[in-house]
CSV table of C-alpha atoms (C1' of nucleotides) in Angstrom, one decimal:
chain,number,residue,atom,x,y,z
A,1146,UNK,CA,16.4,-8.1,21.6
A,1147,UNK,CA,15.0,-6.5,18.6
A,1148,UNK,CA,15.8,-7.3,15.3
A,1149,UNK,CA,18.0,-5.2,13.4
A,1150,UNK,CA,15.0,-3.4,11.6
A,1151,UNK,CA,16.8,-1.1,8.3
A,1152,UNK,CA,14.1,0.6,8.8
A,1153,UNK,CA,14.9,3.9,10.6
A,1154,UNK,CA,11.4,5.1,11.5
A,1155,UNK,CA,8.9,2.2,11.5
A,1156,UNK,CA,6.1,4.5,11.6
A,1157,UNK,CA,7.1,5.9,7.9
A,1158,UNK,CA,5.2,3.9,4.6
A,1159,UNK,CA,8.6,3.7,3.4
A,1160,UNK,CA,12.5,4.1,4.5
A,1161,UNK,CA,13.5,6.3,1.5
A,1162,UNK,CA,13.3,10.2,2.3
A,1163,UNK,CA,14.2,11.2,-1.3
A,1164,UNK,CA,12.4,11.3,-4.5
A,1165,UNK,CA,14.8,9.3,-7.2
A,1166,UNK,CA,14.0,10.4,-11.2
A,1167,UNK,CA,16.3,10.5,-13.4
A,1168,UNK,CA,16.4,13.1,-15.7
A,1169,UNK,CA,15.3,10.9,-18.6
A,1170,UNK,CA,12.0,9.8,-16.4
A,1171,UNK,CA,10.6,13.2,-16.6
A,1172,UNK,CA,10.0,16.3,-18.2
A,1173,UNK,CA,11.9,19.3,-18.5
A,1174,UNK,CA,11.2,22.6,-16.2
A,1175,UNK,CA,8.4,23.1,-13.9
A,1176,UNK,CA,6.5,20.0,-15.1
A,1177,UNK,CA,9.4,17.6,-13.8
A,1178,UNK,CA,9.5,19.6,-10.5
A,1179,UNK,CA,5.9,19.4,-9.6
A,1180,UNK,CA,6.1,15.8,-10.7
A,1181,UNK,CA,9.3,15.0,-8.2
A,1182,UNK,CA,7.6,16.9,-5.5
A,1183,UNK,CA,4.5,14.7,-5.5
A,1184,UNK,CA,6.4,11.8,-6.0
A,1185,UNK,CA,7.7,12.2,-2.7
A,1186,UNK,CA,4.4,13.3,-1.2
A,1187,UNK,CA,2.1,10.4,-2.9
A,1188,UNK,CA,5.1,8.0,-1.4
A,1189,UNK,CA,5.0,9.0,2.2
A,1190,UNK,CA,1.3,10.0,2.1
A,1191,UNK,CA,-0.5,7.9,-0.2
A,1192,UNK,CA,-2.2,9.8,-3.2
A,1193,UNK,CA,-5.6,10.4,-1.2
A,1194,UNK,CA,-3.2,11.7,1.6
A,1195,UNK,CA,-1.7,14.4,-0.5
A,1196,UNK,CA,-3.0,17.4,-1.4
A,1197,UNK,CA,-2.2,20.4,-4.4
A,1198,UNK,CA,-2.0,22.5,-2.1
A,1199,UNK,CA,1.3,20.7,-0.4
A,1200,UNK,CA,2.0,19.5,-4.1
A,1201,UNK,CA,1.9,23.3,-4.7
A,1202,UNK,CA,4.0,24.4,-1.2
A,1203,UNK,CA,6.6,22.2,-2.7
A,1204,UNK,CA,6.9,23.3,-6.1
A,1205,UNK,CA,7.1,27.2,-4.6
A,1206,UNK,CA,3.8,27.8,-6.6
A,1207,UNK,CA,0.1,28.6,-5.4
A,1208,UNK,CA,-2.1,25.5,-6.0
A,1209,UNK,CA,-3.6,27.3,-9.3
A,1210,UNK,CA,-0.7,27.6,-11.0
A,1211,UNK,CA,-0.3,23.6,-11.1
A,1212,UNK,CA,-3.2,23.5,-13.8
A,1213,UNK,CA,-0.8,25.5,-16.2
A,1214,UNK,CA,1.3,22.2,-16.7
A,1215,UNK,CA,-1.5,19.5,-15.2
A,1216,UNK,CA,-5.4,19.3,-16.1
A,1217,UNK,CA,-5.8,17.8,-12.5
A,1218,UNK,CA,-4.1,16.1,-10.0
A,1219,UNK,CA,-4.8,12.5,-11.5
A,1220,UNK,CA,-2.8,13.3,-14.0
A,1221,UNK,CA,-0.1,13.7,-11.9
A,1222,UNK,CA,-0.4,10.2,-10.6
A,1223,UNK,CA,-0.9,9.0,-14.0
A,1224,UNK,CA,2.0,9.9,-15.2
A,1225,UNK,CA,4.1,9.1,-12.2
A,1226,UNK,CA,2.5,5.2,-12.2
A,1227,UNK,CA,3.4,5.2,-15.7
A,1228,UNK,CA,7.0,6.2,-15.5
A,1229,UNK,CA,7.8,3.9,-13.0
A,1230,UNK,CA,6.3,0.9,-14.6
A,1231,UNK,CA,8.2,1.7,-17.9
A,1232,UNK,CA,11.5,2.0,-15.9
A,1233,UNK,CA,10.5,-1.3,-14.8
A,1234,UNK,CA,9.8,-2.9,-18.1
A,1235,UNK,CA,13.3,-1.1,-19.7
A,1236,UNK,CA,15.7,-2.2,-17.0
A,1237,UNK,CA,14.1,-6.2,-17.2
A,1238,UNK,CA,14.3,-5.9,-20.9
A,1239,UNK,CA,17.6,-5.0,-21.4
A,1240,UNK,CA,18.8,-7.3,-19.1
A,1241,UNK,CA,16.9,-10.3,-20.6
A,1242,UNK,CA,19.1,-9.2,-24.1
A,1243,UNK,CA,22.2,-9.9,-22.5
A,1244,UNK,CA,21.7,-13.2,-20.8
A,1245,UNK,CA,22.0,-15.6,-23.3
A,1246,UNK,CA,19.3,-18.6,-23.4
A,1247,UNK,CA,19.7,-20.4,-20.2
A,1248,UNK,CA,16.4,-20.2,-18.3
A,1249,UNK,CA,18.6,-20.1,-15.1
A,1250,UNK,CA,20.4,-16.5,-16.2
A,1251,UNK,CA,17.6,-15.5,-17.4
A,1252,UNK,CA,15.7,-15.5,-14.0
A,1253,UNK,CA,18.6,-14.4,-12.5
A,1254,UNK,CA,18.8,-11.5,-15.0
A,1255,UNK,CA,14.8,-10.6,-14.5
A,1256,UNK,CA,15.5,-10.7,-10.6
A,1257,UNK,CA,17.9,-8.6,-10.3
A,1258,UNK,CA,17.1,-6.1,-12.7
A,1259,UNK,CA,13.6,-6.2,-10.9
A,1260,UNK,CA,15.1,-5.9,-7.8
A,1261,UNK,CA,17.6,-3.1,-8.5
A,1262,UNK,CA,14.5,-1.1,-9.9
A,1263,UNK,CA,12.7,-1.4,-6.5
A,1264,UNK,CA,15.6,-0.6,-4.7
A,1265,UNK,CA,16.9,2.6,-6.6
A,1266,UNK,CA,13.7,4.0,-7.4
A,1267,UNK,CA,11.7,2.8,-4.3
A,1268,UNK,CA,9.1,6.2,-4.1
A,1269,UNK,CA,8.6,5.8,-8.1
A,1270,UNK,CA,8.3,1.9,-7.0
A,1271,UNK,CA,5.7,2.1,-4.0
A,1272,UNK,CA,3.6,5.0,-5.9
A,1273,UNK,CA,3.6,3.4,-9.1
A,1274,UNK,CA,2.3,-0.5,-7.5
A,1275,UNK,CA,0.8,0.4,-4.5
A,1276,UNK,CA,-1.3,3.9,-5.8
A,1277,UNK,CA,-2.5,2.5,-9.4
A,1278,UNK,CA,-5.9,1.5,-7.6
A,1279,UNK,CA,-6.9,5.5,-7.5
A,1280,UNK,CA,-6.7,5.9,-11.4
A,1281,UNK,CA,-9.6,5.7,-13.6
A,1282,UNK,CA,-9.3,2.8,-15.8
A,1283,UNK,CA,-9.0,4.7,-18.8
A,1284,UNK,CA,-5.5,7.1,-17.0
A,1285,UNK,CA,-4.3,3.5,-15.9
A,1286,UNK,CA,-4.5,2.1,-19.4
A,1287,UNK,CA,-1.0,2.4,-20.6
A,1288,UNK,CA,0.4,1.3,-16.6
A,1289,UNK,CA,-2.0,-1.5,-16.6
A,1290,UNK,CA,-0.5,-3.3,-20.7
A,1291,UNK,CA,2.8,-2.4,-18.9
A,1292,UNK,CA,2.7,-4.1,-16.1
A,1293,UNK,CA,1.1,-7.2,-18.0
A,1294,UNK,CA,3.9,-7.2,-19.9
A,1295,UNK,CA,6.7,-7.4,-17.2
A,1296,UNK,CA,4.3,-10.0,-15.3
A,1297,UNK,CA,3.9,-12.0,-18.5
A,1298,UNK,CA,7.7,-11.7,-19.7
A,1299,UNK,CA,8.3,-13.5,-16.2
A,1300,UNK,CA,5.7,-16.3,-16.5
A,1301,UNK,CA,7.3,-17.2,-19.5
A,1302,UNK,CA,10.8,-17.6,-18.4
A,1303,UNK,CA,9.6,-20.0,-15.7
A,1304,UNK,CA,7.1,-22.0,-17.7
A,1305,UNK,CA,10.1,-22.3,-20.1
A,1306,UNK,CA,12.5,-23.5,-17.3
A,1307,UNK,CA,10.0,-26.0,-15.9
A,1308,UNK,CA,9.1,-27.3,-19.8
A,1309,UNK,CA,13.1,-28.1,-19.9
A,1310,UNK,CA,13.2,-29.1,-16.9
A,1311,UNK,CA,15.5,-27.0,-15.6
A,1312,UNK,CA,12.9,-25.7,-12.8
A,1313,UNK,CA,10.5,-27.6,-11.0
A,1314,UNK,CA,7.4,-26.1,-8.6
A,1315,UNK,CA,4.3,-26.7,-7.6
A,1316,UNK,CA,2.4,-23.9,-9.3
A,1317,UNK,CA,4.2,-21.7,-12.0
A,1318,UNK,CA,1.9,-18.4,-11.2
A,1319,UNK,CA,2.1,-18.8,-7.4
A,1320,UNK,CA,6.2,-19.0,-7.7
A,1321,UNK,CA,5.9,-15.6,-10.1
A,1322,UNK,CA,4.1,-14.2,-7.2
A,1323,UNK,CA,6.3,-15.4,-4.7
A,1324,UNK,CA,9.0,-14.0,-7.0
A,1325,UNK,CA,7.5,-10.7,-8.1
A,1326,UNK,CA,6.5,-10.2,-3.9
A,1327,UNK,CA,10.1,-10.2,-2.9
A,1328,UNK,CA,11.2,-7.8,-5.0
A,1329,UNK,CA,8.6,-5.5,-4.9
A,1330,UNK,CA,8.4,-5.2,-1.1
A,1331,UNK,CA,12.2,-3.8,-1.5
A,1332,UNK,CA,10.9,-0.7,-2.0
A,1333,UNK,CA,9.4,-0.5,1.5
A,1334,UNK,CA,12.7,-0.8,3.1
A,1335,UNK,CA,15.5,-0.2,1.2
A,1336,UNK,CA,17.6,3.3,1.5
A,1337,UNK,CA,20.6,4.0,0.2
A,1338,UNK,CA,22.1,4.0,3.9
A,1339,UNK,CA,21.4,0.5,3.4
A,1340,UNK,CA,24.8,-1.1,4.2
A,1341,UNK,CA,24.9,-3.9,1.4
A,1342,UNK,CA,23.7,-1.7,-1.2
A,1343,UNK,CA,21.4,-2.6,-4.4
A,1344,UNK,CA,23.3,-4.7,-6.5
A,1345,UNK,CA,24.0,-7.2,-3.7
A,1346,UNK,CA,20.3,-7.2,-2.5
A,1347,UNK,CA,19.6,-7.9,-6.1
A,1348,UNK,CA,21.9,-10.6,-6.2
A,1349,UNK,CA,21.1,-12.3,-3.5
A,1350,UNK,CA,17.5,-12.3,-4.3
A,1351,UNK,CA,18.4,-13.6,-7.5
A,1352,UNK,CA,19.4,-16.5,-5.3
A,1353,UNK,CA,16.5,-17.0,-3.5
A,1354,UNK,CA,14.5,-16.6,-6.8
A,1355,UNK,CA,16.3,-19.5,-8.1
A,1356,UNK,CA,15.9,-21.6,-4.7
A,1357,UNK,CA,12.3,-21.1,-5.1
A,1358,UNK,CA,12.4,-22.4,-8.5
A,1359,UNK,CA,13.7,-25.8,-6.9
A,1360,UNK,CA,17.1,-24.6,-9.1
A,1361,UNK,CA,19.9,-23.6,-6.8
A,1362,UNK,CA,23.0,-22.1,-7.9
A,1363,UNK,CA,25.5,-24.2,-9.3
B,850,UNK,CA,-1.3,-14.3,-24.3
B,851,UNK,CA,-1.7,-12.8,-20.8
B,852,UNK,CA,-0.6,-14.3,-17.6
B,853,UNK,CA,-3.4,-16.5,-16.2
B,854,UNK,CA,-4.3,-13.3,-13.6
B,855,UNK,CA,-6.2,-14.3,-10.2
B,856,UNK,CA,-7.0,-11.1,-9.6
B,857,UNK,CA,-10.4,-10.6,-11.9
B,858,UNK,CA,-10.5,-6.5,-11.8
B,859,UNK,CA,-6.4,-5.1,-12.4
B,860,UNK,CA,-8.2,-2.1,-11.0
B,861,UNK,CA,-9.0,-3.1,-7.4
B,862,UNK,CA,-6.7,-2.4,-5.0
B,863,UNK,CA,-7.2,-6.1,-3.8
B,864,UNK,CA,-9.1,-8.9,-5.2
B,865,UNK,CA,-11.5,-9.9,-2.0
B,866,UNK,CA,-14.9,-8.0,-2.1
B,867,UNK,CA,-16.0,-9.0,1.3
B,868,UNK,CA,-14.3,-8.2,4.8
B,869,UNK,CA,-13.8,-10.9,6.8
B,870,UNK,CA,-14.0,-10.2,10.9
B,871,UNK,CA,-14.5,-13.3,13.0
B,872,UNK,CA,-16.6,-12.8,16.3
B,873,UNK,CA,-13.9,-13.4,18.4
B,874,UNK,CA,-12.0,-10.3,16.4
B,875,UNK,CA,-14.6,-7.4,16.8
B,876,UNK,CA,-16.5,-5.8,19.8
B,877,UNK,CA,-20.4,-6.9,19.7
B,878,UNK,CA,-23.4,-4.9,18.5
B,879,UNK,CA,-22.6,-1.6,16.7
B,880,UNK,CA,-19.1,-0.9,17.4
B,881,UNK,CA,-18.7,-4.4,15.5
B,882,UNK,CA,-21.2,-3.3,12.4
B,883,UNK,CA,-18.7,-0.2,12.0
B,884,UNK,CA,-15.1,-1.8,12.0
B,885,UNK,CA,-16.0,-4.3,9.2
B,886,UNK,CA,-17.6,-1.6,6.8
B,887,UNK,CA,-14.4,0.7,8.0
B,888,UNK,CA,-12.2,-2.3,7.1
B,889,UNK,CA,-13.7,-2.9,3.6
B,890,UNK,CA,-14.0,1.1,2.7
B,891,UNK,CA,-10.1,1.4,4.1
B,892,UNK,CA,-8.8,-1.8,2.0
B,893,UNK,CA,-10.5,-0.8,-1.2
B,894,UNK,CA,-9.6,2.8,-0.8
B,895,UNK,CA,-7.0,3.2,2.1
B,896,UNK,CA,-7.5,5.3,5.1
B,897,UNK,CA,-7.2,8.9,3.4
B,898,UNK,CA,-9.6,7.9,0.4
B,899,UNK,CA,-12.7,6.6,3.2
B,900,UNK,CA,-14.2,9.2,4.5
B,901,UNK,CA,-16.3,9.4,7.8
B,902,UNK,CA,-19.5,10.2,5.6
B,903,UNK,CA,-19.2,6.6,3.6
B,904,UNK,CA,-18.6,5.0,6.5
B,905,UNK,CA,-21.6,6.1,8.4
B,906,UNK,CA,-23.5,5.2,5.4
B,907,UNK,CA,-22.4,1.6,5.0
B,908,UNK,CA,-23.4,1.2,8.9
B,909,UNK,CA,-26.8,2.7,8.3
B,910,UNK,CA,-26.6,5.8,10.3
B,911,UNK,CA,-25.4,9.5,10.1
B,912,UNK,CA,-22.0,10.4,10.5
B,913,UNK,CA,-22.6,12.3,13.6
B,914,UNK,CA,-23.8,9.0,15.5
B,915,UNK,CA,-20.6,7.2,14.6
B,916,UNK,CA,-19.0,9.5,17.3
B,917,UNK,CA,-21.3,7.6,19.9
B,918,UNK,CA,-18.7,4.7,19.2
B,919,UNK,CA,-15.4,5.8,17.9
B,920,UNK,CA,-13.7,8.9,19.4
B,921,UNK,CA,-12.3,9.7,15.9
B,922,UNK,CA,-11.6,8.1,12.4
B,923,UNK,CA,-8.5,7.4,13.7
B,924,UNK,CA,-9.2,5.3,16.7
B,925,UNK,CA,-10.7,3.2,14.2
B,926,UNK,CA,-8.1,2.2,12.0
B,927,UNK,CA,-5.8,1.9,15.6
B,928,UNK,CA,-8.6,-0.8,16.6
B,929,UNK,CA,-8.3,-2.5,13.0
B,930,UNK,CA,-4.4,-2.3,13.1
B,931,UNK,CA,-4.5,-3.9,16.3
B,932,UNK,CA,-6.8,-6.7,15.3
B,933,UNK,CA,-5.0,-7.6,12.9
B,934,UNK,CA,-1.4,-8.2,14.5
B,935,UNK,CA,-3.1,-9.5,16.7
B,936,UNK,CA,-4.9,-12.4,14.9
B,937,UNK,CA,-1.6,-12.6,12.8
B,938,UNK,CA,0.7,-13.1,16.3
B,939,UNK,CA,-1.7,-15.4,17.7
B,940,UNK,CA,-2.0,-17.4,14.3
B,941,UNK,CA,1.8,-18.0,14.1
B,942,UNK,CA,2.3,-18.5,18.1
B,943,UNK,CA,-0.5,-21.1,18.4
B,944,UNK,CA,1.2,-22.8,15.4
B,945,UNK,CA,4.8,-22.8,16.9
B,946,UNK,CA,3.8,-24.2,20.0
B,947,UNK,CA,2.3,-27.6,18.0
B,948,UNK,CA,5.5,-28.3,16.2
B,949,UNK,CA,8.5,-29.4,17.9
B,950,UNK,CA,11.9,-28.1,17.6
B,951,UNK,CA,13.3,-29.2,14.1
B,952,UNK,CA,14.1,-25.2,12.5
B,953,UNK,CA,12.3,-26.8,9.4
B,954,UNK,CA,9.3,-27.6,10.6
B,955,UNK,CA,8.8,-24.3,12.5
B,956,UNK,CA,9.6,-22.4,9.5
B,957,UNK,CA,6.8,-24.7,8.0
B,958,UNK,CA,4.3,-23.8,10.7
B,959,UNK,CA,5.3,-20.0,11.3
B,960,UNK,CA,4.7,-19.5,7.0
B,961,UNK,CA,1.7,-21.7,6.8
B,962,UNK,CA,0.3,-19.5,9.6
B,963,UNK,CA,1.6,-16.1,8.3
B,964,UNK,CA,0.4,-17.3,4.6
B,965,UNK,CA,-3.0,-18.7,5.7
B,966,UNK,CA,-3.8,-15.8,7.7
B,967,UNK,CA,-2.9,-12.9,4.8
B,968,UNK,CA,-5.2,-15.2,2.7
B,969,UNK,CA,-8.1,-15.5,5.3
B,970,UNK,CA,-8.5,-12.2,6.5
B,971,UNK,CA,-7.3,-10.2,3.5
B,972,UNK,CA,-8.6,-7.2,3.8
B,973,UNK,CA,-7.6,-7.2,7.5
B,974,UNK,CA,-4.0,-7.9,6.3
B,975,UNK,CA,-3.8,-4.8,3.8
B,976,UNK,CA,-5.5,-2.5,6.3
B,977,UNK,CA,-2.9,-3.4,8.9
B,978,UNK,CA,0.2,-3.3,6.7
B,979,UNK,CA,-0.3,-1.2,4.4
B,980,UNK,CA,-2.7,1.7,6.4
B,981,UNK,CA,-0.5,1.6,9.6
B,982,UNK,CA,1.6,5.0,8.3
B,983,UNK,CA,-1.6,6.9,9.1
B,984,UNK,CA,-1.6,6.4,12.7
B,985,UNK,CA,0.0,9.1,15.3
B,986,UNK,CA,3.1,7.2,17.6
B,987,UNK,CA,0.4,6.6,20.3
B,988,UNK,CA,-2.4,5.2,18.8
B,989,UNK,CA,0.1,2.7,16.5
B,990,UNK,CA,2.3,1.5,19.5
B,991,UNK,CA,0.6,-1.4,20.1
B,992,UNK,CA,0.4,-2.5,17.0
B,993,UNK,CA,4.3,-1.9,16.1
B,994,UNK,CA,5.2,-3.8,19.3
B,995,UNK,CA,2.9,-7.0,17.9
B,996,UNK,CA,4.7,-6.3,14.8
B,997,UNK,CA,8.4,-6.6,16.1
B,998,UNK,CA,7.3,-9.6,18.0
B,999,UNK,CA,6.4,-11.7,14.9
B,1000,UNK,CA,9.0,-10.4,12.9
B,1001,UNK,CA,11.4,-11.2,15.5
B,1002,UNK,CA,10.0,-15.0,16.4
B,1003,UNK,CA,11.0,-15.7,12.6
B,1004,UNK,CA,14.5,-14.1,12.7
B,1005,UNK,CA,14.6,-16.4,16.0
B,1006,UNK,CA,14.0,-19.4,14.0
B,1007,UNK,CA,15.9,-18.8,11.1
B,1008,UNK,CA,19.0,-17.4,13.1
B,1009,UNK,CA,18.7,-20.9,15.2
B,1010,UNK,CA,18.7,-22.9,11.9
B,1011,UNK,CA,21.1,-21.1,10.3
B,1012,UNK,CA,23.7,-21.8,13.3
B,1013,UNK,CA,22.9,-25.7,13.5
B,1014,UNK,CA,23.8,-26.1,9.7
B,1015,UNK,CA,20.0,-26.9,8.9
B,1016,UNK,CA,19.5,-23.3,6.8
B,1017,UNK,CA,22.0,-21.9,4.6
B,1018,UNK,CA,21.3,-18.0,3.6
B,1019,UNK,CA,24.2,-14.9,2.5
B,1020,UNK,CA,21.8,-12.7,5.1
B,1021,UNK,CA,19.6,-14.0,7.6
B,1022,UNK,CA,17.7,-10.9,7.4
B,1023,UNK,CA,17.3,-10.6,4.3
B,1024,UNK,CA,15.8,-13.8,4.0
B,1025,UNK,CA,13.3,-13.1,6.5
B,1026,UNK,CA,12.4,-9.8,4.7
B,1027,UNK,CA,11.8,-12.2,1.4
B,1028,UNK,CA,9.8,-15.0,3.1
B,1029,UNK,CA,7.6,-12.2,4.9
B,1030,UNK,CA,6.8,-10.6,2.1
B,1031,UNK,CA,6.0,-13.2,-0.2
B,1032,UNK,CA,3.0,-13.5,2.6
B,1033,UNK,CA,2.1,-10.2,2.8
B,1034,UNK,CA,1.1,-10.1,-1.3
B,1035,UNK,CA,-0.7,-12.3,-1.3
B,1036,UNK,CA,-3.3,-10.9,0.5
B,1037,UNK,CA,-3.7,-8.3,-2.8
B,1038,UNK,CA,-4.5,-11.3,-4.9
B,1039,UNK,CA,-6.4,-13.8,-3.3
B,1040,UNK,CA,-9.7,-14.7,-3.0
B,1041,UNK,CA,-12.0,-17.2,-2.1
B,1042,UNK,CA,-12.8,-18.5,-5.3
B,1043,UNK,CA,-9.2,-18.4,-5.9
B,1044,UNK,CA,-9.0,-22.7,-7.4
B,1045,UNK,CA,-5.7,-23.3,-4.6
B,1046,UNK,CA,-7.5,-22.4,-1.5
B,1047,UNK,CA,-5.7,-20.9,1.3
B,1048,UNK,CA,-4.5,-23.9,3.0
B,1049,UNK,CA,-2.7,-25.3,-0.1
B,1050,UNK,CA,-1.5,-21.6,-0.6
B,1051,UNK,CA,0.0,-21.8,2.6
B,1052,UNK,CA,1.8,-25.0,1.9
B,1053,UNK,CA,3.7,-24.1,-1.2
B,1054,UNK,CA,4.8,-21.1,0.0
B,1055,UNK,CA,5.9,-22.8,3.2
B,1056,UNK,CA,8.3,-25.2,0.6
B,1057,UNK,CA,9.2,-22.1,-1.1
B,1058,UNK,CA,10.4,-20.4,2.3
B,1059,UNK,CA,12.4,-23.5,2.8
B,1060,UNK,CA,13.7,-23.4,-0.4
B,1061,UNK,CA,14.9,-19.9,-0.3
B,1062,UNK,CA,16.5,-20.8,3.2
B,1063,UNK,CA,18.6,-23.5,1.3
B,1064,UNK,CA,16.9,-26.7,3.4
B,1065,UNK,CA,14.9,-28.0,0.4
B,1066,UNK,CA,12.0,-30.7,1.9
B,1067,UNK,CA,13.2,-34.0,2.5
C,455,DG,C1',-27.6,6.1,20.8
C,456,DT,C1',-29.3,8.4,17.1
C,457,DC,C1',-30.9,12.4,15.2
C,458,DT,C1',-30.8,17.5,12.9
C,459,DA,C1',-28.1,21.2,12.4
C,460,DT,C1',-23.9,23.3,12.1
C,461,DA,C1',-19.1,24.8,13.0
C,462,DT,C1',-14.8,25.0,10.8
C,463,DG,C1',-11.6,24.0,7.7
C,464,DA,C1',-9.6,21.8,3.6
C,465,DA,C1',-10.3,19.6,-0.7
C,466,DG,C1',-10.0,20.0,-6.2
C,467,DA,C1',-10.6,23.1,-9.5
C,468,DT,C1',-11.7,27.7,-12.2
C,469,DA,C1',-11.9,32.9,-13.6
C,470,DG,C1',-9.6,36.4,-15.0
C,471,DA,C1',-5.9,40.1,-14.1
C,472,DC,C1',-1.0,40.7,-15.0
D,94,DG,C1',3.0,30.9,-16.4
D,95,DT,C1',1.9,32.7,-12.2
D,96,DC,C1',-0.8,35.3,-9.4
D,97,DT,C1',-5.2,36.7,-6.3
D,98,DA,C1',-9.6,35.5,-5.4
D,99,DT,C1',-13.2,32.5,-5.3
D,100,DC,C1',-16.5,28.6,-6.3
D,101,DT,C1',-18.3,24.3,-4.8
D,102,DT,C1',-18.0,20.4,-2.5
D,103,DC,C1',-16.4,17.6,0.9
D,104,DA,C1',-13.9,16.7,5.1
D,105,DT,C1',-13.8,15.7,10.5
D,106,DA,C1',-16.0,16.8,14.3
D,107,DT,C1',-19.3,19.0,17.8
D,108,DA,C1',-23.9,20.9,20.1
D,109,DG,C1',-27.8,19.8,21.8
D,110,DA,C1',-32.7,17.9,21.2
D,111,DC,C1',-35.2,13.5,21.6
DNA sequence: GTCTATATGAAGATAGAC
DNA sequence: GTCTATCTTCATATAGAC
């Protein structure tokens, strides 16, 4: 028997088959189409593996006309890496303002909220971790302090838990990993034919976030 | 203050800088020379960002001579997909069959192997995960059939916990899909100048699977 | 097995008309 | 803003001599 894989094709990078912006992640117009359209393709194809000229086919433009709303194709991926990693960073912020003081609902906040992000934007999740690597250091910049950010914001949470004594592990950075791993492979496999849905695969790896931290639920 | 980061340049796409290949992994002579500058150049860049030209250059020759050896840039990554589902299968198998029957301590065993081995052979790891999209139905097949195996030998385990009241998880799969992937990071961060080593790497995330399966270490 | 030379196509990007 | 046309470089792969 094999398990039962949610992954429809296994030969895919990812289960998701549709782009997922919101429109407050883009821009207006032709900008935001060109940027959903190779969203989808820098997703399934990896940015090397995607071309303007598909970018273009997809847009219903010749490759030329990109250039009127992009100086170049890394700017594309630029922006894209940045939007998801500020989506990121929003969703775990707002959710660390509601949750009170407790270091417990506090991971469970972060969790979820980093979870949920992975799984409802899983092509602006896998682009945006798993493509940074092909921007220059100085188009990466503002994804780079972002993602700091989100790491750090978690790293402290923990150390905090462990100083009360509230968590208790081996090594505070490798349980972040650990942590931040989970979540972020999501986006490989979740779609939303998935039959428990985002909020419960949130939830539950809130969970196991907090059985890692040697702090089960109560 | 920033998170105490293992990985020394945000910018790589993993930390290692050196591919790993064990004697026993790769065909002799020049066949052998190629698949370990392939591996590196696909890590660091992916399959679609390597090209042919780079490759014959880090194995000393002209591209046209690499055809001598490989049928195609294709059958290359095949051959390092393979290898390394293969090393990972063999790893975890050899590792089951020294550890008796308690659930526990083959959840111990299978995650120390699956953790040890992303850590050991990195860039082998990221090639074969992450580059395994590229490949045409045939030339991946054997490497998604290693795949299923290991993914199903764990699902084995933890289903056969779960129903002798040693593991306590809300999905069974889902837990599998967490403890897998916290292996599967890690080989983007670590290195071997990382101050843990891969052995004791392999340990505390072998607690922290436990953890997350609700059987905390004795 | 390795080379030079080359076929053939696709890549990112630009010029300039409309 | 979009187009046609094109520049230049690079891609994978092959032919055939040594």
């Amino acid at each position: 028997m094999i398990v039962p894989n949610p992954i429809p094709d296994a030969a895919r990078r990812l289960a998701a088959t549709h782009a997922t912006l919101l429109p407050e992640h883009k821009p207006a117009g032709t900008r935001g189409v060109i940027l959903e359209v190779a969203l989808k393709l820098f997703a399934e194809h990896g940015y090397a593996g995607a071309s303007i000229r598909e970018i273009a086919d997809g847009a219903g433009m010749r490759p030329a006309s990109l250039y009127a709303h992009y100086p170049s194709k890394e700017h594309i991926l630029a922006e894209l890496c940045r939007i998801g990693h500020e989506e990121h960073r929003r969703s775990i912020q707002a959710a660390l303002l509601e949750c009170g003081a407790d270091p417990r609902d506090q991971v469970v906040a972060y969790v979820h909220a980093h979870v949920a992000m992975h799984a409802q934007f899983s092509m602006l999740a896998v682009v945006a971790n798993g493509e940074l690597h092909a921007l220059s250091s100085q188009l990466g910049a503002a994804t780079f302090e972002l993602r700091n950010q989100s790491i750090q914001a978690l790293m402290d949470i923990v150390q905090r838990g462990v100083e009360r004594g509230v968590f208790n592990v081996p090594d505070v950075w490798l349980a972040v990993a650990a942590i931040g791993a989970m979540g972020m492979r999501v986006a490989y496999w979740y779609t939303p034919e998935y039959e428990l849905g985002a909020h419960r695969v949130a939830e539950i790896y809130a969970q196991y976030a907090l059985r890692v931290l040697g702090a089960p639920e109560s």
